[in-house]
Amino acid sequence: MLTLVFPWLLLLLPLPLLIKPLHRQTQGGFLHLPGSGDLAADVTKSTPKARDILKWLMWTMLVLAVARPQWLGEPIELPSKGRDLMVAVDLSGSMQIEDMVLDNKTVDRFTLVQHVVSDFIERRAGDRIGLILFGDHAYLQSPMTQDRRSVAQYLREAQIGLVGKQTAIGESIALAVKRFENLEESNRVLVLLTDGTNNAGNISPDKAAAIAAERKVTIYTIGVGADVMERRSFFGRDRVNPSMDLDEAQLQRIANTTQGKYFRARSSEDLAAIYQEIDKLEPVSRDTQSFRPKQELFFYPLALAFLLSLLAALREGGLVAPGRIAP
């Protein structure tokens, strides 16, 4: 819609009507010079009604320009408050086990995690998202931010073994809790994904979970890995359990301690369903504020006033006359 920032300035439009009578009272007669007897008649002829209309248009455009016309676009909703959600992803050596299927192709666990979790991150509009990668130790890959695309890109660019080949689950929880402490009060959520057991770091998962509970951090733990995988051996093909190192009891305790939930992901469908379930358990905030984009339009009447002033100057100079073209 079209609006004016200073609509009260339109009251200046009749101002020339108040000035014109005063001008007429103080105006003197024409100056007659020898040899220019028809000069007054020429001047009179050069001030037709059209010139007054031209000046009125100039004045109207100038007043309209200073009133600052704007075009307001459609309202755009912006989330005013969401959740602080940290995603912790295991980069230990076992994440390269190829026991997952994605688009009918066998892939390693981390490739599947990159595909599903990055999509989950980009869907969390309104939340502040952070990313922790952990192996021998836990590292903050991205602080809390609403730039979800960048966080998802950081995850896509990560590589197995980047931070070591062991699994520091407790340290990743402690790092997440520490990052939450620097933020204002909100719904604090940690989604922790691993395929092993804690065997590194300087704090146990149970102790870190107890601290997280005190700080009101909810932890959702996800155990990744298939139950059965075939592999070739000297005696043929064997069926093995590739997830025998996964400590489900520990992940369950972590979730229970923080009023969260433990999930088991044995396939790409399981993992996708888990993140949909987390979306339901921790929905994106619905408290929103809106703004309307503004486009300034004052330069249009200002430019028109300038063109009209040029036309008036040409008429006054005799280059352009009403009804005829100057020689």
Coordinates of C-alpha atoms in Angstrom, one line a residue:
M1 CA 0.0 0.0 0.0
L2 CA 1.0 3.6 -0.6
T3 CA 1.6 5.8 2.5
L4 CA 3.2 9.1 3.6
V5 CA 5.7 9.4 6.4
F6 CA 4.8 13.1 7.0
P7 CA 1.2 13.4 5.7
W8 CA 0.7 16.7 7.7
L9 CA 3.1 18.4 5.3
L10 CA 0.3 18.3 2.7
L11 CA -1.2 21.3 4.6
L12 CA 1.5 23.4 2.9
L13 CA -0.2 22.9 -0.5
P14 CA -2.4 26.1 -0.3
L15 CA 0.5 28.2 0.9
P16 CA 1.0 30.0 -2.5
L17 CA -2.7 31.2 -2.3
L18 CA -1.8 33.0 0.9
I19 CA 1.4 34.6 -0.6
K20 CA -0.1 35.7 -3.9
P21 CA -2.4 38.5 -2.6
L22 CA 0.5 40.0 -0.7
H23 CA 2.6 39.8 -3.8
R24 CA 0.0 41.7 -5.8
Q25 CA -0.2 44.5 -3.2
T26 CA 3.5 45.1 -3.4
Q27 CA 3.9 44.7 -7.1
G28 CA 4.7 47.9 -9.1
G29 CA 4.1 48.8 -12.7
F30 CA 6.2 47.8 -15.7
L31 CA 9.4 49.7 -16.5
H32 CA 9.1 51.4 -19.9
L33 CA 12.3 51.8 -21.9
P34 CA 12.8 53.8 -25.0
G35 CA 12.3 51.6 -28.1
S36 CA 10.5 48.9 -26.2
G37 CA 6.9 50.0 -26.3
D38 CA 5.5 46.4 -26.8
L39 CA 7.7 44.9 -24.0
A40 CA 4.9 45.0 -21.4
A41 CA 2.5 43.4 -23.9
D42 CA 5.0 40.7 -24.7
V43 CA 5.5 39.9 -21.0
T44 CA 1.7 39.8 -20.5
K45 CA 1.5 37.4 -23.4
S46 CA 4.2 35.2 -21.9
T47 CA 2.3 34.7 -18.7
P48 CA -0.7 32.7 -19.7
K49 CA -2.8 30.5 -17.4
A50 CA -0.7 27.5 -18.4
R51 CA 2.3 28.9 -16.6
D52 CA 0.4 29.2 -13.3
I53 CA -0.7 25.5 -13.7
L54 CA 3.0 24.6 -14.3
K55 CA 4.1 26.3 -11.1
W56 CA 1.3 24.7 -9.1
L57 CA 2.4 21.3 -10.3
M58 CA 6.0 22.1 -9.3
W59 CA 4.9 23.2 -5.9
T60 CA 2.7 20.1 -5.5
M61 CA 5.5 17.7 -6.4
L62 CA 7.9 19.4 -4.0
V63 CA 5.4 19.2 -1.1
L64 CA 4.7 15.5 -2.0
A65 CA 8.4 14.7 -2.0
V66 CA 9.1 16.2 1.5
A67 CA 6.0 14.3 2.8
R68 CA 8.1 11.1 1.9
P69 CA 5.8 8.7 0.0
Q70 CA 6.6 5.1 0.7
W71 CA 5.3 1.8 -0.7
L72 CA 4.7 -0.8 2.1
G73 CA 5.0 -4.4 1.0
E74 CA 3.2 -7.4 2.4
P75 CA 3.8 -8.2 6.1
I76 CA 6.7 -10.7 6.7
E77 CA 6.7 -12.7 9.9
L78 CA 9.9 -13.1 11.8
P79 CA 10.3 -15.4 14.8
S80 CA 10.9 -13.4 18.0
K81 CA 11.8 -16.2 20.2
G82 CA 12.7 -19.8 19.5
R83 CA 14.7 -22.6 21.1
D84 CA 18.5 -22.8 21.7
L85 CA 19.2 -26.1 20.0
M86 CA 22.7 -27.7 20.0
V87 CA 23.4 -30.7 17.7
A88 CA 26.4 -32.9 18.8
V89 CA 27.6 -35.4 16.1
D90 CA 30.0 -38.2 16.6
L91 CA 33.0 -38.2 14.2
S92 CA 34.8 -41.2 15.6
G93 CA 36.3 -43.9 13.4
S94 CA 33.3 -46.3 13.7
M95 CA 31.1 -43.7 11.9
Q96 CA 32.7 -44.9 8.6
I97 CA 31.1 -48.4 8.9
E98 CA 29.0 -48.9 5.8
D99 CA 25.9 -50.4 7.2
M100 CA 23.3 -47.8 6.1
V101 CA 21.3 -47.5 2.8
L102 CA 20.6 -44.1 1.2
D103 CA 18.8 -43.9 -2.1
N104 CA 19.3 -47.6 -2.6
K105 CA 23.0 -47.3 -2.1
T106 CA 25.1 -48.6 0.8
V107 CA 26.7 -45.7 2.6
D108 CA 28.6 -45.2 5.8
R109 CA 26.9 -43.9 8.9
F110 CA 28.3 -40.4 8.8
T111 CA 27.1 -39.9 5.2
L112 CA 23.6 -40.7 6.2
V113 CA 23.9 -38.5 9.3
Q114 CA 25.1 -35.6 7.1
H115 CA 22.1 -36.0 4.8
V116 CA 19.3 -36.3 7.4
V117 CA 20.7 -34.0 10.1
S118 CA 21.5 -31.1 7.8
D119 CA 17.9 -31.3 6.5
F120 CA 16.7 -31.2 10.1
I121 CA 18.8 -28.2 10.9
E122 CA 17.5 -26.2 7.9
R123 CA 13.9 -26.9 8.9
R124 CA 14.3 -25.4 12.4
A125 CA 13.3 -21.9 11.3
G126 CA 13.1 -19.6 14.4
D127 CA 15.6 -21.6 16.5
R128 CA 19.2 -20.7 17.3
I129 CA 21.3 -23.7 16.1
G130 CA 24.8 -24.7 17.2
L131 CA 27.0 -27.6 16.1
I132 CA 29.4 -29.7 18.2
L133 CA 31.7 -32.3 16.6
F134 CA 33.3 -34.8 19.0
G135 CA 35.9 -37.6 18.7
D136 CA 38.9 -37.7 21.1
H137 CA 37.6 -34.4 22.4
A138 CA 34.6 -32.2 21.7
Y139 CA 34.9 -29.1 19.6
L140 CA 32.5 -26.2 18.9
Q141 CA 32.1 -26.1 15.1
S142 CA 29.4 -23.4 15.1
P143 CA 28.1 -21.2 17.9
M144 CA 24.4 -20.6 18.4
T145 CA 23.1 -18.8 15.3
Q146 CA 19.9 -18.4 13.3
D147 CA 21.9 -18.9 10.1
R148 CA 20.8 -22.5 9.7
R149 CA 22.2 -22.9 6.2
S150 CA 25.7 -22.2 7.4
V151 CA 25.4 -24.7 10.3
A152 CA 24.1 -27.3 7.8
Q153 CA 27.0 -26.5 5.5
Y154 CA 29.6 -27.0 8.3
L155 CA 28.2 -30.4 8.9
R156 CA 28.3 -31.3 5.3
E157 CA 32.0 -30.3 5.1
A158 CA 33.0 -32.3 8.2
Q159 CA 35.0 -35.5 7.8
I160 CA 35.3 -38.7 9.8
G161 CA 38.4 -38.6 12.1
L162 CA 38.6 -34.8 11.9
V163 CA 38.7 -34.6 15.7
G164 CA 40.1 -38.0 16.5
K165 CA 38.9 -41.6 16.3
Q166 CA 37.5 -42.1 19.9
T167 CA 34.2 -41.0 21.4
A168 CA 34.0 -38.2 24.1
I169 CA 30.3 -38.3 24.8
G170 CA 30.6 -36.7 28.3
E171 CA 32.8 -33.9 27.0
S172 CA 30.3 -33.0 24.2
I173 CA 27.5 -32.7 26.7
A174 CA 29.6 -30.5 29.0
L175 CA 30.6 -28.3 26.1
A176 CA 27.0 -27.9 25.1
V177 CA 26.0 -27.0 28.7
K178 CA 28.8 -24.4 28.8
R179 CA 27.6 -22.8 25.6
F180 CA 24.0 -22.6 26.9
E181 CA 25.2 -20.7 30.0
N182 CA 26.2 -17.8 27.9
L183 CA 22.7 -17.4 26.5
E184 CA 19.5 -15.9 27.8
E185 CA 16.8 -18.2 29.3
S186 CA 15.0 -20.3 26.7
N187 CA 14.2 -23.9 25.9
R188 CA 17.6 -25.5 25.9
V189 CA 17.9 -28.7 23.8
L190 CA 20.8 -30.9 23.0
V191 CA 20.5 -33.6 20.3
L192 CA 23.4 -36.0 20.7
L193 CA 24.1 -38.6 18.0
T194 CA 26.6 -41.4 18.4
D195 CA 27.3 -45.0 17.4
G196 CA 29.6 -46.0 20.3
T197 CA 30.4 -45.7 24.0
N198 CA 32.2 -43.1 25.9
N199 CA 36.0 -43.9 25.8
A200 CA 37.6 -40.5 25.8
G201 CA 37.3 -37.0 27.3
N202 CA 37.8 -35.6 30.8
I203 CA 34.2 -36.0 32.2
S204 CA 31.9 -39.0 32.3
P205 CA 28.5 -38.9 30.5
D206 CA 26.6 -39.5 33.7
K207 CA 28.2 -36.6 35.5
A208 CA 27.8 -34.3 32.5
A209 CA 24.1 -35.3 32.2
A210 CA 23.6 -34.5 35.9
I211 CA 25.0 -31.0 35.3
A212 CA 22.8 -30.6 32.2
A213 CA 19.7 -31.5 34.3
E214 CA 20.7 -28.8 36.9
R215 CA 21.0 -26.3 34.1
K216 CA 17.6 -27.3 32.6
V217 CA 19.1 -28.7 29.4
T218 CA 17.0 -31.4 27.7
I219 CA 19.0 -34.1 25.9
Y220 CA 17.7 -36.3 23.1
T221 CA 20.2 -39.1 22.5
I222 CA 20.3 -41.1 19.2
G223 CA 22.1 -44.4 18.8
V224 CA 23.1 -45.1 15.1
G225 CA 23.9 -48.4 13.5
A226 CA 22.4 -51.5 12.0
D227 CA 21.8 -54.6 14.0
V228 CA 23.0 -57.0 11.2
M229 CA 25.6 -56.6 8.5
E230 CA 27.1 -59.1 6.1
R231 CA 30.8 -59.1 5.5
R232 CA 33.1 -61.2 3.5
S233 CA 35.6 -63.4 5.3
F234 CA 38.0 -66.3 4.4
F235 CA 35.2 -68.7 4.9
G236 CA 32.6 -66.8 2.9
R237 CA 30.1 -64.2 4.0
D238 CA 29.4 -63.7 7.8
R239 CA 26.5 -61.9 9.5
V240 CA 27.8 -59.7 12.3
N241 CA 26.4 -57.0 14.6
P242 CA 28.1 -53.8 13.6
S243 CA 26.6 -51.9 16.6
M244 CA 28.0 -54.2 19.3
D245 CA 30.0 -51.2 20.7
L246 CA 26.9 -49.0 21.1
D247 CA 26.1 -48.4 24.8
E248 CA 22.4 -48.0 24.6
A249 CA 22.0 -48.2 28.4
Q250 CA 24.2 -45.2 28.9
L251 CA 22.4 -43.2 26.2
Q252 CA 19.1 -44.1 27.9
R253 CA 20.4 -42.9 31.3
I254 CA 21.5 -39.6 29.8
A255 CA 18.1 -39.0 28.3
N256 CA 16.2 -40.0 31.4
T257 CA 18.4 -37.8 33.7
T258 CA 17.5 -34.7 31.6
Q259 CA 13.8 -35.5 30.9
G260 CA 14.7 -36.2 27.3
K261 CA 14.3 -39.4 25.2
Y262 CA 16.5 -42.0 23.7
F263 CA 16.0 -43.1 20.0
R264 CA 17.5 -46.0 18.1
A265 CA 18.3 -45.4 14.4
R266 CA 19.0 -48.7 12.4
S267 CA 18.2 -47.3 9.0
S268 CA 17.8 -44.0 7.1
E269 CA 14.0 -44.3 7.6
D270 CA 14.5 -44.6 11.3
L271 CA 16.8 -41.6 11.5
A272 CA 14.4 -39.4 9.5
A273 CA 11.4 -40.5 11.6
I274 CA 13.4 -39.7 14.8
Y275 CA 14.0 -36.1 13.7
Q276 CA 10.4 -35.7 12.8
E277 CA 9.5 -36.9 16.3
I278 CA 12.0 -34.4 17.8
D279 CA 10.2 -31.7 15.8
K280 CA 7.0 -32.7 17.6
L281 CA 8.6 -32.9 21.0
E282 CA 10.3 -29.6 20.6
P283 CA 8.2 -27.6 18.1
V284 CA 9.5 -24.4 16.6
S285 CA 8.4 -21.3 18.5
R286 CA 5.1 -19.8 17.2
D287 CA 5.7 -16.4 18.9
T288 CA 6.4 -14.2 15.9
Q289 CA 6.7 -10.5 15.0
S290 CA 6.2 -9.1 11.6
F291 CA 7.6 -6.2 9.6
R292 CA 6.6 -4.7 6.3
P293 CA 9.4 -3.9 3.8
K294 CA 9.5 -0.2 2.8
Q295 CA 10.4 1.3 -0.5
E296 CA 11.1 5.1 -0.7
L297 CA 9.3 6.9 -3.5
F298 CA 10.1 10.5 -2.8
F299 CA 12.6 10.8 -5.6
Y300 CA 9.8 10.3 -8.2
P301 CA 7.9 13.6 -7.4
L302 CA 11.2 15.3 -6.8
A303 CA 12.5 14.3 -10.2
L304 CA 9.2 15.5 -11.8
A305 CA 9.5 18.8 -10.0
F306 CA 13.0 19.2 -11.4
L307 CA 11.8 18.5 -14.9
L308 CA 8.9 21.0 -14.5
S309 CA 11.4 23.6 -13.3
L310 CA 13.5 23.1 -16.4
L311 CA 10.4 23.5 -18.6
A312 CA 9.5 26.7 -16.7
A313 CA 13.0 28.1 -17.2
L314 CA 12.8 27.4 -20.9
R315 CA 9.5 29.1 -21.2
E316 CA 10.7 32.1 -19.3
G317 CA 13.7 32.3 -21.5
G318 CA 11.5 32.3 -24.6
L319 CA 12.9 29.0 -25.9
V320 CA 9.5 27.4 -25.5
A321 CA 6.2 29.3 -25.9
P322 CA 2.7 28.0 -25.6
G323 CA 1.2 27.0 -28.9
R324 CA 4.4 27.6 -30.9
I325 CA 8.0 26.4 -31.2
A326 CA 10.7 29.0 -30.8
P327 CA 12.8 29.7 -33.9

